[in-house]
Amino acid sequence: MHKLALFRLHLIVFLWGFTAILGKLIQANAQILVFYRMLFAAIFLYAFIRIYKKESIKVSKKIFFQLAAIGVAMALHWYCFFYSIKVSNVSIALSCLSLSTLFASILEPIIFKRKIDASEVIMGVVIVSCILLIFKTEFQYKEGIIYGVFCAIFGTIFSVFNGKMFGKTSSGNIIFYEIFCGWFVLLIFYLFSGQIFQMNEISYSDIALICLLASVFTAFPMLESVNLMKYISPFTLILTVNLEPVYGIILAFFIFGESEHMSPIFYIASGVMILAIIANGLIKARKTKKL
């Protein structure tokens, strides 16, 4: 079952890696993209839970507000991710996601009340060093890198606290309320800021791509990620999610060509980050086996 869970995990990580490609193909800005992605994903999830599976979506007030808070972190994560792509490129946005491992090594022990693993911190330092090298080399993409770092922060908060919610209600309810509440908070913000009228500035082709993004590349993998919490830890999830840059950068390189060609130092630094993540995973696997 563990091997099957890992296969399913890599499948959803590949799907997540492709979201960056769709994010660049969609012409709408990050605000509009995230607004409709969350709206359509919430609709798909509601239809799946209530119409297809005929399950209840009733949760307690306490759980609802906990999921709503996580949903805000999710919305901010997605906004920073797509904004990073828009102002730089897919490679920059995805490489910054590797910082999630460092943030997880600090946040997860606090939330789950376990000791900080020295190997996780060392790996985090290596990753930060690589990000700083990329920042220095690709300074023209500084805005994209900054938003990429915030993307990693909010993504870690979302993933770690999602692990805390497992078992309190169904996986479908967890993801539905997170996405719906994240969208609702965006709706309120856009209403009060006057940006709600900008939501009409979207083409039919973008709507079609966002529907695809919301269903195949959002609703399905999000449900799977919560289901997989039965077999893997939040750190393992975040660790594997760090392969998302590998899938996405390779796809972007072949699909978009020149705009995704980076300096040799970028690829060296990215490669070191990925190797550090893999090495840490192997070390953890050996420790677990000995126990």
PDB file of C-alpha atoms in Angstrom:
ATOM      1  CA  MET A   1       0.000   0.000   0.000  1.00  0.00           C
ATOM      2  CA  HIS A   2       2.909   2.346   0.760  1.00  0.00           C
ATOM      3  CA  LYS A   3       4.337   1.876  -2.770  1.00  0.00           C
ATOM      4  CA  LEU A   4       0.924   2.528  -4.312  1.00  0.00           C
ATOM      5  CA  ALA A   5       0.574   5.661  -2.173  1.00  0.00           C
ATOM      6  CA  LEU A   6       3.951   6.920  -3.419  1.00  0.00           C
ATOM      7  CA  PHE A   7       2.919   6.298  -7.052  1.00  0.00           C
ATOM      8  CA  ARG A   8      -0.307   8.241  -6.503  1.00  0.00           C
ATOM      9  CA  LEU A   9       1.673  10.984  -4.814  1.00  0.00           C
ATOM     10  CA  HIS A  10       4.059  11.335  -7.769  1.00  0.00           C
ATOM     11  CA  LEU A  11       1.087  11.415 -10.159  1.00  0.00           C
ATOM     12  CA  ILE A  12      -0.527  14.342  -8.383  1.00  0.00           C
ATOM     13  CA  VAL A  13       2.848  16.118  -8.118  1.00  0.00           C
ATOM     14  CA  PHE A  14       3.200  15.765 -11.910  1.00  0.00           C
ATOM     15  CA  LEU A  15      -0.284  17.262 -12.307  1.00  0.00           C
ATOM     16  CA  TRP A  16       0.663  20.117  -9.993  1.00  0.00           C
ATOM     17  CA  GLY A  17       3.817  20.643 -12.055  1.00  0.00           C
ATOM     18  CA  PHE A  18       1.661  21.106 -15.132  1.00  0.00           C
ATOM     19  CA  THR A  19      -0.392  23.835 -13.421  1.00  0.00           C
ATOM     20  CA  ALA A  20       2.565  26.166 -13.969  1.00  0.00           C
ATOM     21  CA  ILE A  21       2.346  25.487 -17.706  1.00  0.00           C
ATOM     22  CA  LEU A  22      -1.370  26.293 -17.706  1.00  0.00           C
ATOM     23  CA  GLY A  23      -0.675  29.378 -15.596  1.00  0.00           C
ATOM     24  CA  LYS A  24       1.555  30.739 -18.336  1.00  0.00           C
ATOM     25  CA  LEU A  25      -0.822  29.735 -21.141  1.00  0.00           C
ATOM     26  CA  ILE A  26      -3.737  31.537 -19.456  1.00  0.00           C
ATOM     27  CA  GLN A  27      -3.619  35.219 -20.426  1.00  0.00           C
ATOM     28  CA  ALA A  28      -5.659  36.523 -17.476  1.00  0.00           C
ATOM     29  CA  ASN A  29      -3.740  38.091 -14.591  1.00  0.00           C
ATOM     30  CA  ALA A  30      -3.039  36.248 -11.316  1.00  0.00           C
ATOM     31  CA  GLN A  31      -6.005  37.792  -9.449  1.00  0.00           C
ATOM     32  CA  ILE A  32      -8.541  36.700 -12.054  1.00  0.00           C
ATOM     33  CA  LEU A  33      -6.895  33.306 -12.546  1.00  0.00           C
ATOM     34  CA  VAL A  34      -6.958  32.395  -8.839  1.00  0.00           C
ATOM     35  CA  PHE A  35     -10.486  33.776  -8.364  1.00  0.00           C
ATOM     36  CA  TYR A  36     -11.977  31.564 -11.088  1.00  0.00           C
ATOM     37  CA  ARG A  37      -9.757  28.574 -10.305  1.00  0.00           C
ATOM     38  CA  MET A  38     -11.071  28.468  -6.742  1.00  0.00           C
ATOM     39  CA  LEU A  39     -14.670  29.149  -7.814  1.00  0.00           C
ATOM     40  CA  PHE A  40     -14.750  26.384 -10.434  1.00  0.00           C
ATOM     41  CA  ALA A  41     -12.850  23.938  -8.201  1.00  0.00           C
ATOM     42  CA  ALA A  42     -15.366  24.536  -5.379  1.00  0.00           C
ATOM     43  CA  ILE A  43     -18.257  23.871  -7.788  1.00  0.00           C
ATOM     44  CA  PHE A  44     -16.645  20.658  -9.070  1.00  0.00           C
ATOM     45  CA  LEU A  45     -15.979  19.453  -5.523  1.00  0.00           C
ATOM     46  CA  TYR A  46     -19.508  20.236  -4.374  1.00  0.00           C
ATOM     47  CA  ALA A  47     -20.971  18.321  -7.325  1.00  0.00           C
ATOM     48  CA  PHE A  48     -18.650  15.376  -6.633  1.00  0.00           C
ATOM     49  CA  ILE A  49     -19.450  15.218  -2.915  1.00  0.00           C
ATOM     50  CA  ARG A  50     -23.187  15.979  -2.908  1.00  0.00           C
ATOM     51  CA  ILE A  51     -24.373  14.711  -6.309  1.00  0.00           C
ATOM     52  CA  TYR A  52     -21.966  11.883  -7.197  1.00  0.00           C
ATOM     53  CA  LYS A  53     -21.076  10.478  -3.771  1.00  0.00           C
ATOM     54  CA  LYS A  54     -24.237  11.791  -2.057  1.00  0.00           C
ATOM     55  CA  GLU A  55     -22.315  12.630   1.102  1.00  0.00           C
ATOM     56  CA  SER A  56     -22.995  15.337   3.670  1.00  0.00           C
ATOM     57  CA  ILE A  57     -20.848  18.464   3.768  1.00  0.00           C
ATOM     58  CA  LYS A  58     -21.920  19.346   7.305  1.00  0.00           C
ATOM     59  CA  VAL A  59     -19.060  20.223   9.658  1.00  0.00           C
ATOM     60  CA  SER A  60     -18.875  21.847  13.094  1.00  0.00           C
ATOM     61  CA  LYS A  61     -18.295  25.595  13.414  1.00  0.00           C
ATOM     62  CA  LYS A  62     -14.844  25.000  14.884  1.00  0.00           C
ATOM     63  CA  ILE A  63     -13.739  22.847  11.950  1.00  0.00           C
ATOM     64  CA  PHE A  64     -15.317  25.267   9.464  1.00  0.00           C
ATOM     65  CA  PHE A  65     -13.308  28.233  10.750  1.00  0.00           C
ATOM     66  CA  GLN A  66     -10.113  26.156  10.900  1.00  0.00           C
ATOM     67  CA  LEU A  67     -10.611  25.122   7.262  1.00  0.00           C
ATOM     68  CA  ALA A  68     -11.460  28.699   6.306  1.00  0.00           C
ATOM     69  CA  ALA A  69      -8.147  29.927   7.752  1.00  0.00           C
ATOM     70  CA  ILE A  70      -6.236  27.247   5.837  1.00  0.00           C
ATOM     71  CA  GLY A  71      -8.190  28.226   2.715  1.00  0.00           C
ATOM     72  CA  VAL A  72      -6.880  31.789   2.991  1.00  0.00           C
ATOM     73  CA  ALA A  73      -3.310  30.438   3.101  1.00  0.00           C
ATOM     74  CA  MET A  74      -4.126  28.344   0.020  1.00  0.00           C
ATOM     75  CA  ALA A  75      -5.466  31.376  -1.874  1.00  0.00           C
ATOM     76  CA  LEU A  76      -2.351  33.409  -1.013  1.00  0.00           C
ATOM     77  CA  HIS A  77      -0.111  30.493  -2.036  1.00  0.00           C
ATOM     78  CA  TRP A  78      -1.780  30.229  -5.446  1.00  0.00           C
ATOM     79  CA  TYR A  79      -1.831  33.987  -5.985  1.00  0.00           C
ATOM     80  CA  CYS A  80       1.898  34.342  -5.240  1.00  0.00           C
ATOM     81  CA  PHE A  81       2.653  31.323  -7.442  1.00  0.00           C
ATOM     82  CA  PHE A  82       0.836  32.590 -10.531  1.00  0.00           C
ATOM     83  CA  TYR A  83       1.966  36.176  -9.995  1.00  0.00           C
ATOM     84  CA  SER A  84       5.564  34.940  -9.864  1.00  0.00           C
ATOM     85  CA  ILE A  85       5.031  33.190 -13.204  1.00  0.00           C
ATOM     86  CA  LYS A  86       3.483  36.293 -14.766  1.00  0.00           C
ATOM     87  CA  VAL A  87       6.320  38.644 -13.749  1.00  0.00           C
ATOM     88  CA  SER A  88       9.168  36.162 -14.373  1.00  0.00           C
ATOM     89  CA  ASN A  89       8.672  32.659 -15.786  1.00  0.00           C
ATOM     90  CA  VAL A  90       7.762  29.080 -14.890  1.00  0.00           C
ATOM     91  CA  SER A  91      11.323  28.060 -13.983  1.00  0.00           C
ATOM     92  CA  ILE A  92      11.771  30.835 -11.414  1.00  0.00           C
ATOM     93  CA  ALA A  93       8.398  30.256  -9.749  1.00  0.00           C
ATOM     94  CA  LEU A  94       8.925  26.499  -9.514  1.00  0.00           C
ATOM     95  CA  SER A  95      12.516  26.654  -8.271  1.00  0.00           C
ATOM     96  CA  CYS A  96      11.423  28.831  -5.333  1.00  0.00           C
ATOM     97  CA  LEU A  97       8.974  26.126  -4.226  1.00  0.00           C
ATOM     98  CA  SER A  98      11.952  24.118  -2.974  1.00  0.00           C
ATOM     99  CA  LEU A  99      12.084  26.485   0.001  1.00  0.00           C
ATOM    100  CA  SER A 100       8.965  24.715   1.300  1.00  0.00           C
ATOM    101  CA  THR A 101      11.245  21.999   2.646  1.00  0.00           C
ATOM    102  CA  LEU A 102      13.130  24.473   4.856  1.00  0.00           C
ATOM    103  CA  PHE A 103       9.932  26.062   6.141  1.00  0.00           C
ATOM    104  CA  ALA A 104       8.403  22.622   6.773  1.00  0.00           C
ATOM    105  CA  SER A 105      11.478  21.513   8.755  1.00  0.00           C
ATOM    106  CA  ILE A 106      10.813  24.409  11.145  1.00  0.00           C
ATOM    107  CA  LEU A 107       7.002  24.586  11.199  1.00  0.00           C
ATOM    108  CA  GLU A 108       6.080  20.886  11.262  1.00  0.00           C
ATOM    109  CA  PRO A 109       7.999  20.051  14.491  1.00  0.00           C
ATOM    110  CA  ILE A 110       6.264  22.985  16.207  1.00  0.00           C
ATOM    111  CA  ILE A 111       2.767  21.991  15.065  1.00  0.00           C
ATOM    112  CA  PHE A 112       3.208  18.223  15.561  1.00  0.00           C
ATOM    113  CA  LYS A 113       5.334  18.634  18.702  1.00  0.00           C
ATOM    114  CA  ARG A 114       8.392  16.670  17.619  1.00  0.00           C
ATOM    115  CA  LYS A 115      12.093  17.447  17.726  1.00  0.00           C
ATOM    116  CA  ILE A 116      13.644  19.435  14.911  1.00  0.00           C
ATOM    117  CA  ASP A 117      15.635  17.134  12.641  1.00  0.00           C
ATOM    118  CA  ALA A 118      19.157  18.473  12.100  1.00  0.00           C
ATOM    119  CA  SER A 119      19.361  16.920   8.610  1.00  0.00           C
ATOM    120  CA  GLU A 120      16.223  18.813   7.566  1.00  0.00           C
ATOM    121  CA  VAL A 121      17.713  22.120   8.749  1.00  0.00           C
ATOM    122  CA  ILE A 122      21.044  21.434   6.994  1.00  0.00           C
ATOM    123  CA  MET A 123      19.186  20.630   3.794  1.00  0.00           C
ATOM    124  CA  GLY A 124      17.194  23.819   4.241  1.00  0.00           C
ATOM    125  CA  VAL A 125      20.384  25.864   4.527  1.00  0.00           C
ATOM    126  CA  VAL A 126      21.663  24.286   1.286  1.00  0.00           C
ATOM    127  CA  ILE A 127      18.400  25.167  -0.460  1.00  0.00           C
ATOM    128  CA  VAL A 128      18.458  28.763   0.808  1.00  0.00           C
ATOM    129  CA  SER A 129      22.058  29.122  -0.406  1.00  0.00           C
ATOM    130  CA  CYS A 130      20.988  27.923  -3.851  1.00  0.00           C
ATOM    131  CA  ILE A 131      18.033  30.331  -3.923  1.00  0.00           C
ATOM    132  CA  LEU A 132      20.332  33.216  -2.993  1.00  0.00           C
ATOM    133  CA  LEU A 133      22.682  32.184  -5.813  1.00  0.00           C
ATOM    134  CA  ILE A 134      19.760  32.130  -8.255  1.00  0.00           C
ATOM    135  CA  PHE A 135      18.638  35.540  -6.959  1.00  0.00           C
ATOM    136  CA  LYS A 136      22.110  36.971  -7.575  1.00  0.00           C
ATOM    137  CA  THR A 137      22.444  35.394 -11.029  1.00  0.00           C
ATOM    138  CA  GLU A 138      18.879  36.020 -12.246  1.00  0.00           C
ATOM    139  CA  PHE A 139      18.420  39.438 -10.611  1.00  0.00           C
ATOM    140  CA  GLN A 140      16.222  40.615 -13.482  1.00  0.00           C
ATOM    141  CA  TYR A 141      13.588  38.241 -12.073  1.00  0.00           C
ATOM    142  CA  LYS A 142      13.851  39.580  -8.496  1.00  0.00           C
ATOM    143  CA  GLU A 143      10.104  40.301  -8.210  1.00  0.00           C
ATOM    144  CA  GLY A 144       9.258  36.789  -9.365  1.00  0.00           C
ATOM    145  CA  ILE A 145      11.726  35.316  -6.857  1.00  0.00           C
ATOM    146  CA  ILE A 146      10.301  37.361  -3.974  1.00  0.00           C
ATOM    147  CA  TYR A 147       6.765  36.231  -4.745  1.00  0.00           C
ATOM    148  CA  GLY A 148       8.073  32.691  -5.220  1.00  0.00           C
ATOM    149  CA  VAL A 149       9.468  32.750  -1.675  1.00  0.00           C
ATOM    150  CA  PHE A 150       6.112  33.915  -0.297  1.00  0.00           C
ATOM    151  CA  CYS A 151       4.458  31.191  -2.367  1.00  0.00           C
ATOM    152  CA  ALA A 152       6.651  28.612  -0.581  1.00  0.00           C
ATOM    153  CA  ILE A 153       5.814  30.085   2.836  1.00  0.00           C
ATOM    154  CA  PHE A 154       2.046  30.015   2.320  1.00  0.00           C
ATOM    155  CA  GLY A 155       2.263  26.586   0.664  1.00  0.00           C
ATOM    156  CA  THR A 156       4.052  25.181   3.706  1.00  0.00           C
ATOM    157  CA  ILE A 157       1.496  26.672   6.096  1.00  0.00           C
ATOM    158  CA  PHE A 158      -1.295  25.168   4.024  1.00  0.00           C
ATOM    159  CA  SER A 159       0.300  21.690   3.790  1.00  0.00           C
ATOM    160  CA  VAL A 160       1.301  21.390   7.449  1.00  0.00           C
ATOM    161  CA  PHE A 161      -2.027  22.549   8.872  1.00  0.00           C
ATOM    162  CA  ASN A 162      -3.836  20.371   6.332  1.00  0.00           C
ATOM    163  CA  GLY A 163      -2.091  17.411   7.972  1.00  0.00           C
ATOM    164  CA  LYS A 164      -3.538  18.555  11.299  1.00  0.00           C
ATOM    165  CA  MET A 165      -7.074  18.457   9.862  1.00  0.00           C
ATOM    166  CA  PHE A 166      -6.882  14.865   8.626  1.00  0.00           C
ATOM    167  CA  GLY A 167      -9.445  12.637  10.346  1.00  0.00           C
ATOM    168  CA  LYS A 168     -11.610  15.498  11.664  1.00  0.00           C
ATOM    169  CA  THR A 169     -13.950  15.247   8.667  1.00  0.00           C
ATOM    170  CA  SER A 170     -13.887  13.660   5.207  1.00  0.00           C
ATOM    171  CA  SER A 171     -11.116  14.565   2.762  1.00  0.00           C
ATOM    172  CA  GLY A 172     -13.744  15.939   0.377  1.00  0.00           C
ATOM    173  CA  ASN A 173     -15.108  18.287   3.030  1.00  0.00           C
ATOM    174  CA  ILE A 174     -11.621  19.442   3.971  1.00  0.00           C
ATOM    175  CA  ILE A 175     -10.681  20.444   0.440  1.00  0.00           C
ATOM    176  CA  PHE A 176     -14.135  21.801  -0.456  1.00  0.00           C
ATOM    177  CA  TYR A 177     -14.323  24.193   2.492  1.00  0.00           C
ATOM    178  CA  GLU A 178     -10.706  25.287   2.114  1.00  0.00           C
ATOM    179  CA  ILE A 179     -11.177  26.159  -1.548  1.00  0.00           C
ATOM    180  CA  PHE A 180     -14.660  27.638  -1.128  1.00  0.00           C
ATOM    181  CA  CYS A 181     -13.662  29.777   1.863  1.00  0.00           C
ATOM    182  CA  GLY A 182     -10.481  30.889   0.108  1.00  0.00           C
ATOM    183  CA  TRP A 183     -12.581  31.974  -2.869  1.00  0.00           C
ATOM    184  CA  PHE A 184     -15.163  33.676  -0.614  1.00  0.00           C
ATOM    185  CA  VAL A 185     -12.461  35.721   1.138  1.00  0.00           C
ATOM    186  CA  LEU A 186     -11.143  36.793  -2.281  1.00  0.00           C
ATOM    187  CA  LEU A 187     -14.703  37.743  -3.298  1.00  0.00           C
ATOM    188  CA  ILE A 188     -15.136  39.921  -0.200  1.00  0.00           C
ATOM    189  CA  PHE A 189     -11.742  41.550  -0.727  1.00  0.00           C
ATOM    190  CA  TYR A 190     -12.454  42.302  -4.399  1.00  0.00           C
ATOM    191  CA  LEU A 191     -15.887  43.709  -3.537  1.00  0.00           C
ATOM    192  CA  PHE A 192     -14.504  46.158  -0.974  1.00  0.00           C
ATOM    193  CA  SER A 193     -11.455  47.072  -3.092  1.00  0.00           C
ATOM    194  CA  GLY A 194     -13.530  47.633  -6.222  1.00  0.00           C
ATOM    195  CA  GLN A 195     -11.547  45.010  -8.166  1.00  0.00           C
ATOM    196  CA  ILE A 196     -14.612  42.797  -8.605  1.00  0.00           C
ATOM    197  CA  PHE A 197     -15.391  44.477 -11.938  1.00  0.00           C
ATOM    198  CA  GLN A 198     -12.037  43.274 -13.293  1.00  0.00           C
ATOM    199  CA  MET A 199     -13.268  39.688 -12.980  1.00  0.00           C
ATOM    200  CA  ASN A 200     -15.200  40.186 -16.242  1.00  0.00           C
ATOM    201  CA  GLU A 201     -11.958  40.797 -18.130  1.00  0.00           C
ATOM    202  CA  ILE A 202     -11.454  37.206 -19.205  1.00  0.00           C
ATOM    203  CA  SER A 203     -11.694  35.420 -22.557  1.00  0.00           C
ATOM    204  CA  TYR A 204     -13.623  32.232 -23.320  1.00  0.00           C
ATOM    205  CA  SER A 205     -10.379  30.390 -24.046  1.00  0.00           C
ATOM    206  CA  ASP A 206      -9.073  31.360 -20.596  1.00  0.00           C
ATOM    207  CA  ILE A 207     -12.309  30.161 -18.992  1.00  0.00           C
ATOM    208  CA  ALA A 208     -11.901  26.782 -20.728  1.00  0.00           C
ATOM    209  CA  LEU A 209      -8.294  26.462 -19.560  1.00  0.00           C
ATOM    210  CA  ILE A 210      -9.207  27.479 -16.005  1.00  0.00           C
ATOM    211  CA  CYS A 211     -11.996  24.870 -15.963  1.00  0.00           C
ATOM    212  CA  LEU A 212      -9.393  22.261 -16.920  1.00  0.00           C
ATOM    213  CA  LEU A 213      -7.043  23.649 -14.277  1.00  0.00           C
ATOM    214  CA  ALA A 214      -9.773  23.607 -11.617  1.00  0.00           C
ATOM    215  CA  SER A 215     -10.916  20.041 -12.270  1.00  0.00           C
ATOM    216  CA  VAL A 216      -8.097  17.766 -13.467  1.00  0.00           C
ATOM    217  CA  PHE A 217      -5.228  19.782 -12.007  1.00  0.00           C
ATOM    218  CA  THR A 218      -6.821  21.068  -8.785  1.00  0.00           C
ATOM    219  CA  ALA A 219      -9.888  19.231  -7.439  1.00  0.00           C
ATOM    220  CA  PHE A 220      -8.617  15.711  -8.197  1.00  0.00           C
ATOM    221  CA  PRO A 221      -5.018  16.074  -6.910  1.00  0.00           C
ATOM    222  CA  MET A 222      -6.186  18.029  -3.832  1.00  0.00           C
ATOM    223  CA  LEU A 223      -8.567  15.212  -2.878  1.00  0.00           C
ATOM    224  CA  GLU A 224      -5.810  12.685  -3.456  1.00  0.00           C
ATOM    225  CA  SER A 225      -3.293  14.635  -1.364  1.00  0.00           C
ATOM    226  CA  VAL A 226      -5.601  14.594   1.662  1.00  0.00           C
ATOM    227  CA  ASN A 227      -6.438  10.889   1.175  1.00  0.00           C
ATOM    228  CA  LEU A 228      -2.724  10.091   1.089  1.00  0.00           C
ATOM    229  CA  MET A 229      -2.305  11.515   4.595  1.00  0.00           C
ATOM    230  CA  LYS A 230      -3.403   8.034   5.757  1.00  0.00           C
ATOM    231  CA  TYR A 231      -0.095   6.620   4.544  1.00  0.00           C
ATOM    232  CA  ILE A 232       2.435   9.472   4.452  1.00  0.00           C
ATOM    233  CA  SER A 233       3.496  12.336   6.714  1.00  0.00           C
ATOM    234  CA  PRO A 234       3.104  16.024   5.825  1.00  0.00           C
ATOM    235  CA  PHE A 235       6.905  16.271   5.500  1.00  0.00           C
ATOM    236  CA  THR A 236       6.941  13.373   2.999  1.00  0.00           C
ATOM    237  CA  LEU A 237       4.215  15.153   1.050  1.00  0.00           C
ATOM    238  CA  ILE A 238       6.152  18.421   0.997  1.00  0.00           C
ATOM    239  CA  LEU A 239       9.380  16.532   0.232  1.00  0.00           C
ATOM    240  CA  THR A 240       7.844  14.870  -2.837  1.00  0.00           C
ATOM    241  CA  VAL A 241       6.111  18.071  -3.903  1.00  0.00           C
ATOM    242  CA  ASN A 242       9.622  19.449  -4.338  1.00  0.00           C
ATOM    243  CA  LEU A 243       9.815  17.285  -7.468  1.00  0.00           C
ATOM    244  CA  GLU A 244       7.157  19.588  -8.930  1.00  0.00           C
ATOM    245  CA  PRO A 245       9.890  21.984 -10.155  1.00  0.00           C
ATOM    246  CA  VAL A 246      11.603  19.107 -11.977  1.00  0.00           C
ATOM    247  CA  TYR A 247       8.481  18.158 -13.907  1.00  0.00           C
ATOM    248  CA  GLY A 248       7.431  21.757 -14.516  1.00  0.00           C
ATOM    249  CA  ILE A 249      10.837  23.155 -15.547  1.00  0.00           C
ATOM    250  CA  ILE A 250      11.418  20.311 -18.025  1.00  0.00           C
ATOM    251  CA  LEU A 251       7.939  20.727 -19.524  1.00  0.00           C
ATOM    252  CA  ALA A 252       8.304  24.525 -19.712  1.00  0.00           C
ATOM    253  CA  PHE A 253      11.719  24.229 -21.369  1.00  0.00           C
ATOM    254  CA  PHE A 254      10.294  22.161 -24.245  1.00  0.00           C
ATOM    255  CA  ILE A 255       6.915  23.915 -24.512  1.00  0.00           C
ATOM    256  CA  PHE A 256       7.895  27.591 -24.239  1.00  0.00           C
ATOM    257  CA  GLY A 257      11.466  27.481 -25.490  1.00  0.00           C
ATOM    258  CA  GLU A 258      13.514  30.686 -25.340  1.00  0.00           C
ATOM    259  CA  SER A 259      11.551  32.411 -22.547  1.00  0.00           C
ATOM    260  CA  GLU A 260      12.379  29.514 -20.226  1.00  0.00           C
ATOM    261  CA  HIS A 261      16.090  29.247 -21.055  1.00  0.00           C
ATOM    262  CA  MET A 262      18.058  30.179 -17.936  1.00  0.00           C
ATOM    263  CA  SER A 263      21.757  30.601 -17.122  1.00  0.00           C
ATOM    264  CA  PRO A 264      23.895  27.501 -16.382  1.00  0.00           C
ATOM    265  CA  ILE A 265      24.173  28.598 -12.733  1.00  0.00           C
ATOM    266  CA  PHE A 266      20.377  28.469 -12.403  1.00  0.00           C
ATOM    267  CA  TYR A 267      20.281  24.835 -13.525  1.00  0.00           C
ATOM    268  CA  ILE A 268      23.266  23.921 -11.337  1.00  0.00           C
ATOM    269  CA  ALA A 269      21.672  25.538  -8.268  1.00  0.00           C
ATOM    270  CA  SER A 270      18.305  23.915  -9.031  1.00  0.00           C
ATOM    271  CA  GLY A 271      20.009  20.555  -9.478  1.00  0.00           C
ATOM    272  CA  VAL A 272      21.795  20.889  -6.124  1.00  0.00           C
ATOM    273  CA  MET A 273      18.460  21.671  -4.436  1.00  0.00           C
ATOM    274  CA  ILE A 274      16.808  18.609  -5.920  1.00  0.00           C
ATOM    275  CA  LEU A 275      19.773  16.379  -5.006  1.00  0.00           C
ATOM    276  CA  ALA A 276      19.680  17.715  -1.432  1.00  0.00           C
ATOM    277  CA  ILE A 277      15.987  16.889  -1.194  1.00  0.00           C
ATOM    278  CA  ILE A 278      16.494  13.379  -2.588  1.00  0.00           C
ATOM    279  CA  ALA A 279      19.476  12.773  -0.269  1.00  0.00           C
ATOM    280  CA  ASN A 280      17.432  13.840   2.740  1.00  0.00           C
ATOM    281  CA  GLY A 281      14.621  11.515   1.676  1.00  0.00           C
ATOM    282  CA  LEU A 282      17.034   8.582   1.445  1.00  0.00           C
ATOM    283  CA  ILE A 283      18.488   9.383   4.873  1.00  0.00           C
ATOM    284  CA  LYS A 284      15.015   9.499   6.390  1.00  0.00           C
ATOM    285  CA  ALA A 285      14.058   6.219   4.716  1.00  0.00           C
ATOM    286  CA  ARG A 286      17.138   4.490   6.196  1.00  0.00           C
ATOM    287  CA  LYS A 287      16.382   5.874   9.656  1.00  0.00           C
ATOM    288  CA  THR A 288      12.802   4.645   9.427  1.00  0.00           C
ATOM    289  CA  LYS A 289      13.950   1.195   8.276  1.00  0.00           C
ATOM    290  CA  LYS A 290      16.316   0.873  11.235  1.00  0.00           C
ATOM    291  CA  LEU A 291      13.495   1.669  13.609  1.00  0.00           C
TER     292      LEU A 291
END
